[in-house]
Amino acid sequence: MRYKVLLVEDESDLAKIISDTLSDTGYKVVSAGNGEKGLAKYLIEKPDIVVADVMMPKLDGFGMARKIRDLSSDVPIIFLTAKSGIDDIEEGFGIGANDYLRKPFELRELIVRIKALLMRQDQSHAEFMTFRIGKYIFNDENQTLSFGGKEMCLSNIEARLLKPLAANIGKTVLASDLMVAVWGRDEVSQRNSLHGYIHKLRRFLCGDPSISIVNQRGFGYMLTVK
């Protein structure tokens, strides 16, 4: 299978280098020079993965990613950026990015990360499941929680975080494993985001008092049902 990459980058020289390298590696590359054009290309081309700069004219990478996430909860998104502040990185992952590569970067590293995300995407599509969590039903494919006849939609990150917890009820899931499941790697800078999303999941599941997500301090989290 020849995967299609949507590359959204306003630096024309860099865009050409990345596009040529990815094409030589076997990917089909569709390019756009800003977020507005990138979103239009996304709607037409339906790429397998999006690689996007953050700082772009007309519509920046974050704005484009938000609109893409409204359309698809699972297409992988990698941000390329010279911005290195923790707040910027946290915002990118909060939008639903899967990876974040700081400029300047090695093209080989970009290729490795693209391959890893596409492989994980293929595996997740092959392993969709439905989980019973107390009085809740978690549909992994639709990323929904059902309770009392009502259905709640989870974000892509919330669903990817809940899945390993639901698959291991009564067992501790290491924080590092959760980080990798959601963001592709374990970074100390993202641990606060992990705690924040765990808190959101607790709120989603609060309708059934028998359910708890226990913080195993220094190790990870355990989803329990009494």
JSON list of C-alpha atoms in Angstrom, two decimals:
[
{"chain": "A", "resi": 1, "resn": "MET", "atom": "CA", "xyz": [0.00, 0.00, 0.00]},
{"chain": "A", "resi": 2, "resn": "ARG", "atom": "CA", "xyz": [1.30, 3.46, -0.93]},
{"chain": "A", "resi": 3, "resn": "TYR", "atom": "CA", "xyz": [0.37, 5.84, 1.87]},
{"chain": "A", "resi": 4, "resn": "LYS", "atom": "CA", "xyz": [-0.64, 9.42, 1.09]},
{"chain": "A", "resi": 5, "resn": "VAL", "atom": "CA", "xyz": [1.01, 12.24, 3.07]},
{"chain": "A", "resi": 6, "resn": "LEU", "atom": "CA", "xyz": [-0.44, 15.75, 3.21]},
{"chain": "A", "resi": 7, "resn": "LEU", "atom": "CA", "xyz": [2.50, 18.13, 3.71]},
{"chain": "A", "resi": 8, "resn": "VAL", "atom": "CA", "xyz": [1.52, 21.67, 4.74]},
{"chain": "A", "resi": 9, "resn": "GLU", "atom": "CA", "xyz": [4.60, 23.91, 4.89]},
{"chain": "A", "resi": 10, "resn": "ASP", "atom": "CA", "xyz": [5.01, 27.55, 3.84]},
{"chain": "A", "resi": 11, "resn": "GLU", "atom": "CA", "xyz": [8.81, 27.41, 3.46]},
{"chain": "A", "resi": 12, "resn": "SER", "atom": "CA", "xyz": [8.99, 26.37, -0.20]},
{"chain": "A", "resi": 13, "resn": "ASP", "atom": "CA", "xyz": [12.59, 25.11, -0.13]},
{"chain": "A", "resi": 14, "resn": "LEU", "atom": "CA", "xyz": [11.98, 22.97, 2.96]},
{"chain": "A", "resi": 15, "resn": "ALA", "atom": "CA", "xyz": [8.68, 21.72, 1.54]},
{"chain": "A", "resi": 16, "resn": "LYS", "atom": "CA", "xyz": [10.41, 20.58, -1.65]},
{"chain": "A", "resi": 17, "resn": "ILE", "atom": "CA", "xyz": [13.16, 18.77, 0.25]},
{"chain": "A", "resi": 18, "resn": "ILE", "atom": "CA", "xyz": [10.65, 16.97, 2.48]},
{"chain": "A", "resi": 19, "resn": "SER", "atom": "CA", "xyz": [8.34, 16.16, -0.45]},
{"chain": "A", "resi": 20, "resn": "ASP", "atom": "CA", "xyz": [11.16, 14.77, -2.61]},
{"chain": "A", "resi": 21, "resn": "THR", "atom": "CA", "xyz": [12.52, 12.67, 0.27]},
{"chain": "A", "resi": 22, "resn": "LEU", "atom": "CA", "xyz": [9.13, 11.22, 1.16]},
{"chain": "A", "resi": 23, "resn": "SER", "atom": "CA", "xyz": [8.38, 10.49, -2.50]},
{"chain": "A", "resi": 24, "resn": "ASP", "atom": "CA", "xyz": [11.71, 8.70, -2.88]},
{"chain": "A", "resi": 25, "resn": "THR", "atom": "CA", "xyz": [10.83, 6.66, 0.23]},
{"chain": "A", "resi": 26, "resn": "GLY", "atom": "CA", "xyz": [7.60, 5.46, -1.40]},
{"chain": "A", "resi": 27, "resn": "TYR", "atom": "CA", "xyz": [4.97, 7.87, -0.14]},
{"chain": "A", "resi": 28, "resn": "LYS", "atom": "CA", "xyz": [2.53, 9.79, -2.30]},
{"chain": "A", "resi": 29, "resn": "VAL", "atom": "CA", "xyz": [2.87, 13.44, -1.25]},
{"chain": "A", "resi": 30, "resn": "VAL", "atom": "CA", "xyz": [0.26, 16.18, -1.59]},
{"chain": "A", "resi": 31, "resn": "SER", "atom": "CA", "xyz": [1.55, 19.65, -0.68]},
{"chain": "A", "resi": 32, "resn": "ALA", "atom": "CA", "xyz": [0.01, 22.94, 0.42]},
{"chain": "A", "resi": 33, "resn": "GLY", "atom": "CA", "xyz": [1.61, 26.25, 1.36]},
{"chain": "A", "resi": 34, "resn": "ASN", "atom": "CA", "xyz": [-0.70, 27.39, 4.16]},
{"chain": "A", "resi": 35, "resn": "GLY", "atom": "CA", "xyz": [-3.39, 26.11, 6.49]},
{"chain": "A", "resi": 36, "resn": "GLU", "atom": "CA", "xyz": [-6.34, 27.16, 4.32]},
{"chain": "A", "resi": 37, "resn": "LYS", "atom": "CA", "xyz": [-4.97, 25.34, 1.29]},
{"chain": "A", "resi": 38, "resn": "GLY", "atom": "CA", "xyz": [-3.98, 22.42, 3.51]},
{"chain": "A", "resi": 39, "resn": "LEU", "atom": "CA", "xyz": [-7.53, 22.05, 4.80]},
{"chain": "A", "resi": 40, "resn": "ALA", "atom": "CA", "xyz": [-8.90, 22.21, 1.25]},
{"chain": "A", "resi": 41, "resn": "LYS", "atom": "CA", "xyz": [-6.41, 19.53, 0.13]},
{"chain": "A", "resi": 42, "resn": "TYR", "atom": "CA", "xyz": [-7.35, 17.39, 3.14]},
{"chain": "A", "resi": 43, "resn": "LEU", "atom": "CA", "xyz": [-11.03, 17.45, 2.17]},
{"chain": "A", "resi": 44, "resn": "ILE", "atom": "CA", "xyz": [-10.24, 16.44, -1.42]},
{"chain": "A", "resi": 45, "resn": "GLU", "atom": "CA", "xyz": [-7.31, 14.05, -1.00]},
{"chain": "A", "resi": 46, "resn": "LYS", "atom": "CA", "xyz": [-8.24, 12.21, 2.25]},
{"chain": "A", "resi": 47, "resn": "PRO", "atom": "CA", "xyz": [-4.57, 11.62, 3.23]},
{"chain": "A", "resi": 48, "resn": "ASP", "atom": "CA", "xyz": [-3.39, 8.84, 5.54]},
{"chain": "A", "resi": 49, "resn": "ILE", "atom": "CA", "xyz": [-1.29, 11.27, 7.61]},
{"chain": "A", "resi": 50, "resn": "VAL", "atom": "CA", "xyz": [-0.81, 15.04, 7.91]},
{"chain": "A", "resi": 51, "resn": "VAL", "atom": "CA", "xyz": [2.60, 16.69, 8.39]},
{"chain": "A", "resi": 52, "resn": "ALA", "atom": "CA", "xyz": [2.18, 20.41, 9.08]},
{"chain": "A", "resi": 53, "resn": "ASP", "atom": "CA", "xyz": [4.12, 23.48, 10.06]},
{"chain": "A", "resi": 54, "resn": "VAL", "atom": "CA", "xyz": [2.63, 25.48, 12.93]},
{"chain": "A", "resi": 55, "resn": "MET", "atom": "CA", "xyz": [3.47, 29.08, 11.96]},
{"chain": "A", "resi": 56, "resn": "MET", "atom": "CA", "xyz": [1.82, 29.70, 8.58]},
{"chain": "A", "resi": 57, "resn": "PRO", "atom": "CA", "xyz": [-0.11, 32.57, 6.94]},
{"chain": "A", "resi": 58, "resn": "LYS", "atom": "CA", "xyz": [-3.91, 32.76, 6.61]},
{"chain": "A", "resi": 59, "resn": "LEU", "atom": "CA", "xyz": [-4.54, 29.74, 8.86]},
{"chain": "A", "resi": 60, "resn": "ASP", "atom": "CA", "xyz": [-1.83, 28.37, 11.12]},
{"chain": "A", "resi": 61, "resn": "GLY", "atom": "CA", "xyz": [-1.16, 24.71, 11.78]},
{"chain": "A", "resi": 62, "resn": "PHE", "atom": "CA", "xyz": [-3.07, 24.65, 15.06]},
{"chain": "A", "resi": 63, "resn": "GLY", "atom": "CA", "xyz": [-6.17, 26.19, 13.45]},
{"chain": "A", "resi": 64, "resn": "MET", "atom": "CA", "xyz": [-6.01, 23.77, 10.54]},
{"chain": "A", "resi": 65, "resn": "ALA", "atom": "CA", "xyz": [-5.58, 20.80, 12.89]},
{"chain": "A", "resi": 66, "resn": "ARG", "atom": "CA", "xyz": [-8.64, 21.81, 14.92]},
{"chain": "A", "resi": 67, "resn": "LYS", "atom": "CA", "xyz": [-10.75, 21.82, 11.76]},
{"chain": "A", "resi": 68, "resn": "ILE", "atom": "CA", "xyz": [-9.30, 18.47, 10.67]},
{"chain": "A", "resi": 69, "resn": "ARG", "atom": "CA", "xyz": [-10.05, 16.97, 14.09]},
{"chain": "A", "resi": 70, "resn": "ASP", "atom": "CA", "xyz": [-13.68, 18.07, 13.68]},
{"chain": "A", "resi": 71, "resn": "LEU", "atom": "CA", "xyz": [-13.75, 15.91, 10.55]},
{"chain": "A", "resi": 72, "resn": "SER", "atom": "CA", "xyz": [-11.59, 12.99, 11.67]},
{"chain": "A", "resi": 73, "resn": "SER", "atom": "CA", "xyz": [-10.65, 11.83, 15.14]},
{"chain": "A", "resi": 74, "resn": "ASP", "atom": "CA", "xyz": [-7.95, 9.43, 14.05]},
{"chain": "A", "resi": 75, "resn": "VAL", "atom": "CA", "xyz": [-5.90, 10.71, 11.08]},
{"chain": "A", "resi": 76, "resn": "PRO", "atom": "CA", "xyz": [-2.34, 11.09, 12.46]},
{"chain": "A", "resi": 77, "resn": "ILE", "atom": "CA", "xyz": [-0.99, 14.65, 12.63]},
{"chain": "A", "resi": 78, "resn": "ILE", "atom": "CA", "xyz": [2.68, 15.58, 13.05]},
{"chain": "A", "resi": 79, "resn": "PHE", "atom": "CA", "xyz": [3.60, 19.21, 13.71]},
{"chain": "A", "resi": 80, "resn": "LEU", "atom": "CA", "xyz": [6.86, 20.68, 12.43]},
{"chain": "A", "resi": 81, "resn": "THR", "atom": "CA", "xyz": [7.85, 23.85, 14.24]},
{"chain": "A", "resi": 82, "resn": "ALA", "atom": "CA", "xyz": [10.61, 26.12, 15.43]},
{"chain": "A", "resi": 83, "resn": "LYS", "atom": "CA", "xyz": [8.50, 26.91, 18.50]},
{"chain": "A", "resi": 84, "resn": "SER", "atom": "CA", "xyz": [9.81, 24.94, 21.45]},
{"chain": "A", "resi": 85, "resn": "GLY", "atom": "CA", "xyz": [7.92, 26.33, 24.45]},
{"chain": "A", "resi": 86, "resn": "ILE", "atom": "CA", "xyz": [6.11, 23.83, 26.66]},
{"chain": "A", "resi": 87, "resn": "ASP", "atom": "CA", "xyz": [2.86, 25.80, 26.28]},
{"chain": "A", "resi": 88, "resn": "ASP", "atom": "CA", "xyz": [3.05, 25.49, 22.49]},
{"chain": "A", "resi": 89, "resn": "ILE", "atom": "CA", "xyz": [3.79, 21.77, 22.67]},
{"chain": "A", "resi": 90, "resn": "GLU", "atom": "CA", "xyz": [0.97, 21.25, 25.17]},
{"chain": "A", "resi": 91, "resn": "GLU", "atom": "CA", "xyz": [-1.45, 23.17, 22.95]},
{"chain": "A", "resi": 92, "resn": "GLY", "atom": "CA", "xyz": [-0.48, 21.06, 19.94]},
{"chain": "A", "resi": 93, "resn": "PHE", "atom": "CA", "xyz": [-1.06, 17.78, 21.75]},
{"chain": "A", "resi": 94, "resn": "GLY", "atom": "CA", "xyz": [-4.24, 19.18, 23.29]},
{"chain": "A", "resi": 95, "resn": "ILE", "atom": "CA", "xyz": [-5.64, 19.80, 19.82]},
{"chain": "A", "resi": 96, "resn": "GLY", "atom": "CA", "xyz": [-5.05, 16.15, 19.01]},
{"chain": "A", "resi": 97, "resn": "ALA", "atom": "CA", "xyz": [-1.60, 16.04, 17.45]},
{"chain": "A", "resi": 98, "resn": "ASN", "atom": "CA", "xyz": [0.16, 12.68, 17.51]},
{"chain": "A", "resi": 99, "resn": "ASP", "atom": "CA", "xyz": [3.72, 13.95, 17.34]},
{"chain": "A", "resi": 100, "resn": "TYR", "atom": "CA", "xyz": [5.77, 17.13, 17.45]},
{"chain": "A", "resi": 101, "resn": "LEU", "atom": "CA", "xyz": [9.10, 17.58, 15.65]},
{"chain": "A", "resi": 102, "resn": "ARG", "atom": "CA", "xyz": [11.23, 20.64, 16.34]},
{"chain": "A", "resi": 103, "resn": "LYS", "atom": "CA", "xyz": [13.07, 22.39, 13.51]},
{"chain": "A", "resi": 104, "resn": "PRO", "atom": "CA", "xyz": [15.76, 21.80, 12.44]},
{"chain": "A", "resi": 105, "resn": "PHE", "atom": "CA", "xyz": [15.28, 18.04, 12.26]},
{"chain": "A", "resi": 106, "resn": "GLU", "atom": "CA", "xyz": [16.74, 15.06, 10.45]},
{"chain": "A", "resi": 107, "resn": "LEU", "atom": "CA", "xyz": [14.60, 13.86, 7.57]},
{"chain": "A", "resi": 108, "resn": "ARG", "atom": "CA", "xyz": [15.33, 10.31, 8.61]},
{"chain": "A", "resi": 109, "resn": "GLU", "atom": "CA", "xyz": [13.71, 11.01, 11.99]},
{"chain": "A", "resi": 110, "resn": "LEU", "atom": "CA", "xyz": [10.60, 12.38, 10.29]},
{"chain": "A", "resi": 111, "resn": "ILE", "atom": "CA", "xyz": [10.35, 9.22, 8.17]},
{"chain": "A", "resi": 112, "resn": "VAL", "atom": "CA", "xyz": [10.73, 7.00, 11.25]},
{"chain": "A", "resi": 113, "resn": "ARG", "atom": "CA", "xyz": [7.94, 8.86, 13.04]},
{"chain": "A", "resi": 114, "resn": "ILE", "atom": "CA", "xyz": [5.64, 8.73, 10.02]},
{"chain": "A", "resi": 115, "resn": "LYS", "atom": "CA", "xyz": [6.17, 4.98, 9.72]},
{"chain": "A", "resi": 116, "resn": "ALA", "atom": "CA", "xyz": [5.53, 4.45, 13.43]},
{"chain": "A", "resi": 117, "resn": "LEU", "atom": "CA", "xyz": [2.27, 6.42, 13.40]},
{"chain": "A", "resi": 118, "resn": "LEU", "atom": "CA", "xyz": [0.97, 4.71, 10.27]},
{"chain": "A", "resi": 119, "resn": "MET", "atom": "CA", "xyz": [1.82, 1.29, 11.71]},
{"chain": "A", "resi": 120, "resn": "ARG", "atom": "CA", "xyz": [0.03, 2.11, 14.95]},
{"chain": "A", "resi": 121, "resn": "GLN", "atom": "CA", "xyz": [-2.93, 3.42, 12.95]},
{"chain": "A", "resi": 122, "resn": "ASP", "atom": "CA", "xyz": [-3.19, 0.17, 11.00]},
{"chain": "A", "resi": 123, "resn": "GLN", "atom": "CA", "xyz": [-2.98, -1.87, 14.19]},
{"chain": "A", "resi": 124, "resn": "SER", "atom": "CA", "xyz": [-5.63, 0.19, 15.97]},
{"chain": "A", "resi": 125, "resn": "HIS", "atom": "CA", "xyz": [-8.06, -0.13, 13.05]},
{"chain": "A", "resi": 126, "resn": "ALA", "atom": "CA", "xyz": [-7.59, -3.90, 13.16]},
{"chain": "A", "resi": 127, "resn": "GLU", "atom": "CA", "xyz": [-8.25, -4.06, 16.88]},
{"chain": "A", "resi": 128, "resn": "PHE", "atom": "CA", "xyz": [-11.42, -2.02, 17.47]},
{"chain": "A", "resi": 129, "resn": "MET", "atom": "CA", "xyz": [-13.31, -3.34, 20.48]},
{"chain": "A", "resi": 130, "resn": "THR", "atom": "CA", "xyz": [-16.24, -2.62, 22.76]},
{"chain": "A", "resi": 131, "resn": "PHE", "atom": "CA", "xyz": [-15.57, -2.53, 26.50]},
{"chain": "A", "resi": 132, "resn": "ARG", "atom": "CA", "xyz": [-17.99, -2.74, 29.43]},
{"chain": "A", "resi": 133, "resn": "ILE", "atom": "CA", "xyz": [-16.89, -0.49, 32.29]},
{"chain": "A", "resi": 134, "resn": "GLY", "atom": "CA", "xyz": [-19.36, -0.87, 35.14]},
{"chain": "A", "resi": 135, "resn": "LYS", "atom": "CA", "xyz": [-22.61, 0.57, 33.78]},
{"chain": "A", "resi": 136, "resn": "TYR", "atom": "CA", "xyz": [-20.84, 2.19, 30.83]},
{"chain": "A", "resi": 137, "resn": "ILE", "atom": "CA", "xyz": [-20.17, 0.84, 27.34]},
{"chain": "A", "resi": 138, "resn": "PHE", "atom": "CA", "xyz": [-17.05, 2.20, 25.63]},
{"chain": "A", "resi": 139, "resn": "ASN", "atom": "CA", "xyz": [-17.04, 1.86, 21.84]},
{"chain": "A", "resi": 140, "resn": "ASP", "atom": "CA", "xyz": [-13.43, 2.13, 20.74]},
{"chain": "A", "resi": 141, "resn": "GLU", "atom": "CA", "xyz": [-14.23, 2.49, 17.04]},
{"chain": "A", "resi": 142, "resn": "ASN", "atom": "CA", "xyz": [-16.76, 5.32, 17.44]},
{"chain": "A", "resi": 143, "resn": "GLN", "atom": "CA", "xyz": [-14.94, 6.77, 20.45]},
{"chain": "A", "resi": 144, "resn": "THR", "atom": "CA", "xyz": [-18.13, 6.98, 22.47]},
{"chain": "A", "resi": 145, "resn": "LEU", "atom": "CA", "xyz": [-19.25, 6.21, 26.02]},
{"chain": "A", "resi": 146, "resn": "SER", "atom": "CA", "xyz": [-22.83, 5.05, 26.55]},
{"chain": "A", "resi": 147, "resn": "PHE", "atom": "CA", "xyz": [-24.57, 5.33, 29.91]},
{"chain": "A", "resi": 148, "resn": "GLY", "atom": "CA", "xyz": [-28.24, 5.30, 30.85]},
{"chain": "A", "resi": 149, "resn": "GLY", "atom": "CA", "xyz": [-29.37, 5.42, 27.24]},
{"chain": "A", "resi": 150, "resn": "LYS", "atom": "CA", "xyz": [-27.22, 8.45, 26.45]},
{"chain": "A", "resi": 151, "resn": "GLU", "atom": "CA", "xyz": [-24.08, 8.52, 24.32]},
{"chain": "A", "resi": 152, "resn": "MET", "atom": "CA", "xyz": [-21.12, 10.82, 24.93]},
{"chain": "A", "resi": 153, "resn": "CYS", "atom": "CA", "xyz": [-18.43, 11.52, 22.34]},
{"chain": "A", "resi": 154, "resn": "LEU", "atom": "CA", "xyz": [-14.82, 11.38, 23.53]},
{"chain": "A", "resi": 155, "resn": "SER", "atom": "CA", "xyz": [-11.95, 13.26, 21.95]},
{"chain": "A", "resi": 156, "resn": "ASN", "atom": "CA", "xyz": [-9.32, 11.27, 20.09]},
{"chain": "A", "resi": 157, "resn": "ILE", "atom": "CA", "xyz": [-6.88, 11.60, 23.00]},
{"chain": "A", "resi": 158, "resn": "GLU", "atom": "CA", "xyz": [-9.50, 10.69, 25.63]},
{"chain": "A", "resi": 159, "resn": "ALA", "atom": "CA", "xyz": [-10.48, 7.55, 23.71]},
{"chain": "A", "resi": 160, "resn": "ARG", "atom": "CA", "xyz": [-6.87, 6.46, 23.12]},
{"chain": "A", "resi": 161, "resn": "LEU", "atom": "CA", "xyz": [-6.18, 6.95, 26.83]},
{"chain": "A", "resi": 162, "resn": "LEU", "atom": "CA", "xyz": [-9.28, 5.08, 28.00]},
{"chain": "A", "resi": 163, "resn": "LYS", "atom": "CA", "xyz": [-8.67, 2.04, 25.78]},
{"chain": "A", "resi": 164, "resn": "PRO", "atom": "CA", "xyz": [-5.60, 0.60, 27.60]},
{"chain": "A", "resi": 165, "resn": "LEU", "atom": "CA", "xyz": [-7.20, 1.35, 30.96]},
{"chain": "A", "resi": 166, "resn": "ALA", "atom": "CA", "xyz": [-10.44, -0.42, 29.93]},
{"chain": "A", "resi": 167, "resn": "ALA", "atom": "CA", "xyz": [-8.48, -3.36, 28.54]},
{"chain": "A", "resi": 168, "resn": "ASN", "atom": "CA", "xyz": [-6.70, -3.78, 31.89]},
{"chain": "A", "resi": 169, "resn": "ILE", "atom": "CA", "xyz": [-9.37, -3.23, 34.54]},
{"chain": "A", "resi": 170, "resn": "GLY", "atom": "CA", "xyz": [-7.92, -3.97, 37.96]},
{"chain": "A", "resi": 171, "resn": "LYS", "atom": "CA", "xyz": [-4.34, -3.72, 36.70]},
{"chain": "A", "resi": 172, "resn": "THR", "atom": "CA", "xyz": [-1.89, -0.85, 36.81]},
{"chain": "A", "resi": 173, "resn": "VAL", "atom": "CA", "xyz": [-1.09, 0.65, 33.41]},
{"chain": "A", "resi": 174, "resn": "LEU", "atom": "CA", "xyz": [2.27, 2.40, 33.48]},
{"chain": "A", "resi": 175, "resn": "ALA", "atom": "CA", "xyz": [2.19, 6.13, 32.85]},
{"chain": "A", "resi": 176, "resn": "SER", "atom": "CA", "xyz": [4.93, 5.69, 30.26]},
{"chain": "A", "resi": 177, "resn": "ASP", "atom": "CA", "xyz": [2.77, 3.15, 28.37]},
{"chain": "A", "resi": 178, "resn": "LEU", "atom": "CA", "xyz": [-0.17, 5.56, 28.41]},
{"chain": "A", "resi": 179, "resn": "MET", "atom": "CA", "xyz": [2.06, 8.34, 27.11]},
{"chain": "A", "resi": 180, "resn": "VAL", "atom": "CA", "xyz": [3.24, 6.17, 24.23]},
{"chain": "A", "resi": 181, "resn": "ALA", "atom": "CA", "xyz": [-0.32, 5.01, 23.45]},
{"chain": "A", "resi": 182, "resn": "VAL", "atom": "CA", "xyz": [-1.55, 8.59, 23.20]},
{"chain": "A", "resi": 183, "resn": "TRP", "atom": "CA", "xyz": [1.41, 10.68, 22.04]},
{"chain": "A", "resi": 184, "resn": "GLY", "atom": "CA", "xyz": [3.79, 8.12, 20.59]},
{"chain": "A", "resi": 185, "resn": "ARG", "atom": "CA", "xyz": [6.52, 8.72, 23.17]},
{"chain": "A", "resi": 186, "resn": "ASP", "atom": "CA", "xyz": [7.04, 9.40, 26.86]},
{"chain": "A", "resi": 187, "resn": "GLU", "atom": "CA", "xyz": [8.04, 13.00, 27.59]},
{"chain": "A", "resi": 188, "resn": "VAL", "atom": "CA", "xyz": [8.22, 14.54, 31.05]},
{"chain": "A", "resi": 189, "resn": "SER", "atom": "CA", "xyz": [6.78, 17.77, 29.62]},
{"chain": "A", "resi": 190, "resn": "GLN", "atom": "CA", "xyz": [3.56, 15.91, 28.75]},
{"chain": "A", "resi": 191, "resn": "ARG", "atom": "CA", "xyz": [2.94, 14.30, 32.15]},
{"chain": "A", "resi": 192, "resn": "ASN", "atom": "CA", "xyz": [0.77, 17.23, 33.31]},
{"chain": "A", "resi": 193, "resn": "SER", "atom": "CA", "xyz": [-1.36, 16.80, 30.18]},
{"chain": "A", "resi": 194, "resn": "LEU", "atom": "CA", "xyz": [-1.74, 13.11, 31.01]},
{"chain": "A", "resi": 195, "resn": "HIS", "atom": "CA", "xyz": [-2.97, 13.97, 34.53]},
{"chain": "A", "resi": 196, "resn": "GLY", "atom": "CA", "xyz": [-5.42, 16.48, 33.03]},
{"chain": "A", "resi": 197, "resn": "TYR", "atom": "CA", "xyz": [-6.92, 13.93, 30.65]},
{"chain": "A", "resi": 198, "resn": "ILE", "atom": "CA", "xyz": [-7.22, 11.36, 33.45]},
{"chain": "A", "resi": 199, "resn": "HIS", "atom": "CA", "xyz": [-9.23, 13.94, 35.39]},
{"chain": "A", "resi": 200, "resn": "LYS", "atom": "CA", "xyz": [-11.52, 14.39, 32.36]},
{"chain": "A", "resi": 201, "resn": "LEU", "atom": "CA", "xyz": [-12.07, 10.63, 32.14]},
{"chain": "A", "resi": 202, "resn": "ARG", "atom": "CA", "xyz": [-13.01, 10.54, 35.82]},
{"chain": "A", "resi": 203, "resn": "ARG", "atom": "CA", "xyz": [-15.67, 13.15, 35.13]},
{"chain": "A", "resi": 204, "resn": "PHE", "atom": "CA", "xyz": [-17.00, 11.17, 32.17]},
{"chain": "A", "resi": 205, "resn": "LEU", "atom": "CA", "xyz": [-17.29, 8.04, 34.34]},
{"chain": "A", "resi": 206, "resn": "CYS", "atom": "CA", "xyz": [-18.69, 9.68, 37.48]},
{"chain": "A", "resi": 207, "resn": "GLY", "atom": "CA", "xyz": [-22.23, 8.44, 36.77]},
{"chain": "A", "resi": 208, "resn": "ASP", "atom": "CA", "xyz": [-21.29, 5.03, 38.17]},
{"chain": "A", "resi": 209, "resn": "PRO", "atom": "CA", "xyz": [-19.88, 5.38, 41.72]},
{"chain": "A", "resi": 210, "resn": "SER", "atom": "CA", "xyz": [-18.39, 1.87, 41.53]},
{"chain": "A", "resi": 211, "resn": "ILE", "atom": "CA", "xyz": [-15.81, 3.11, 38.98]},
{"chain": "A", "resi": 212, "resn": "SER", "atom": "CA", "xyz": [-12.52, 4.69, 39.96]},
{"chain": "A", "resi": 213, "resn": "ILE", "atom": "CA", "xyz": [-9.31, 5.62, 38.18]},
{"chain": "A", "resi": 214, "resn": "VAL", "atom": "CA", "xyz": [-6.68, 5.22, 40.87]},
{"chain": "A", "resi": 215, "resn": "ASN", "atom": "CA", "xyz": [-3.39, 7.11, 40.71]},
{"chain": "A", "resi": 216, "resn": "GLN", "atom": "CA", "xyz": [-0.64, 4.59, 41.50]},
{"chain": "A", "resi": 217, "resn": "ARG", "atom": "CA", "xyz": [1.83, 7.32, 42.41]},
{"chain": "A", "resi": 218, "resn": "GLY", "atom": "CA", "xyz": [5.14, 6.96, 40.64]},
{"chain": "A", "resi": 219, "resn": "PHE", "atom": "CA", "xyz": [3.87, 4.13, 38.43]},
{"chain": "A", "resi": 220, "resn": "GLY", "atom": "CA", "xyz": [0.67, 4.85, 36.54]},
{"chain": "A", "resi": 221, "resn": "TYR", "atom": "CA", "xyz": [-3.09, 4.45, 36.77]},
{"chain": "A", "resi": 222, "resn": "MET", "atom": "CA", "xyz": [-5.55, 1.66, 37.47]},
{"chain": "A", "resi": 223, "resn": "LEU", "atom": "CA", "xyz": [-9.18, 1.58, 36.34]},
{"chain": "A", "resi": 224, "resn": "THR", "atom": "CA", "xyz": [-11.23, -0.29, 38.95]},
{"chain": "A", "resi": 225, "resn": "VAL", "atom": "CA", "xyz": [-14.88, -1.39, 39.15]},
{"chain": "A", "resi": 226, "resn": "LYS", "atom": "CA", "xyz": [-16.11, -2.51, 42.59]}
]
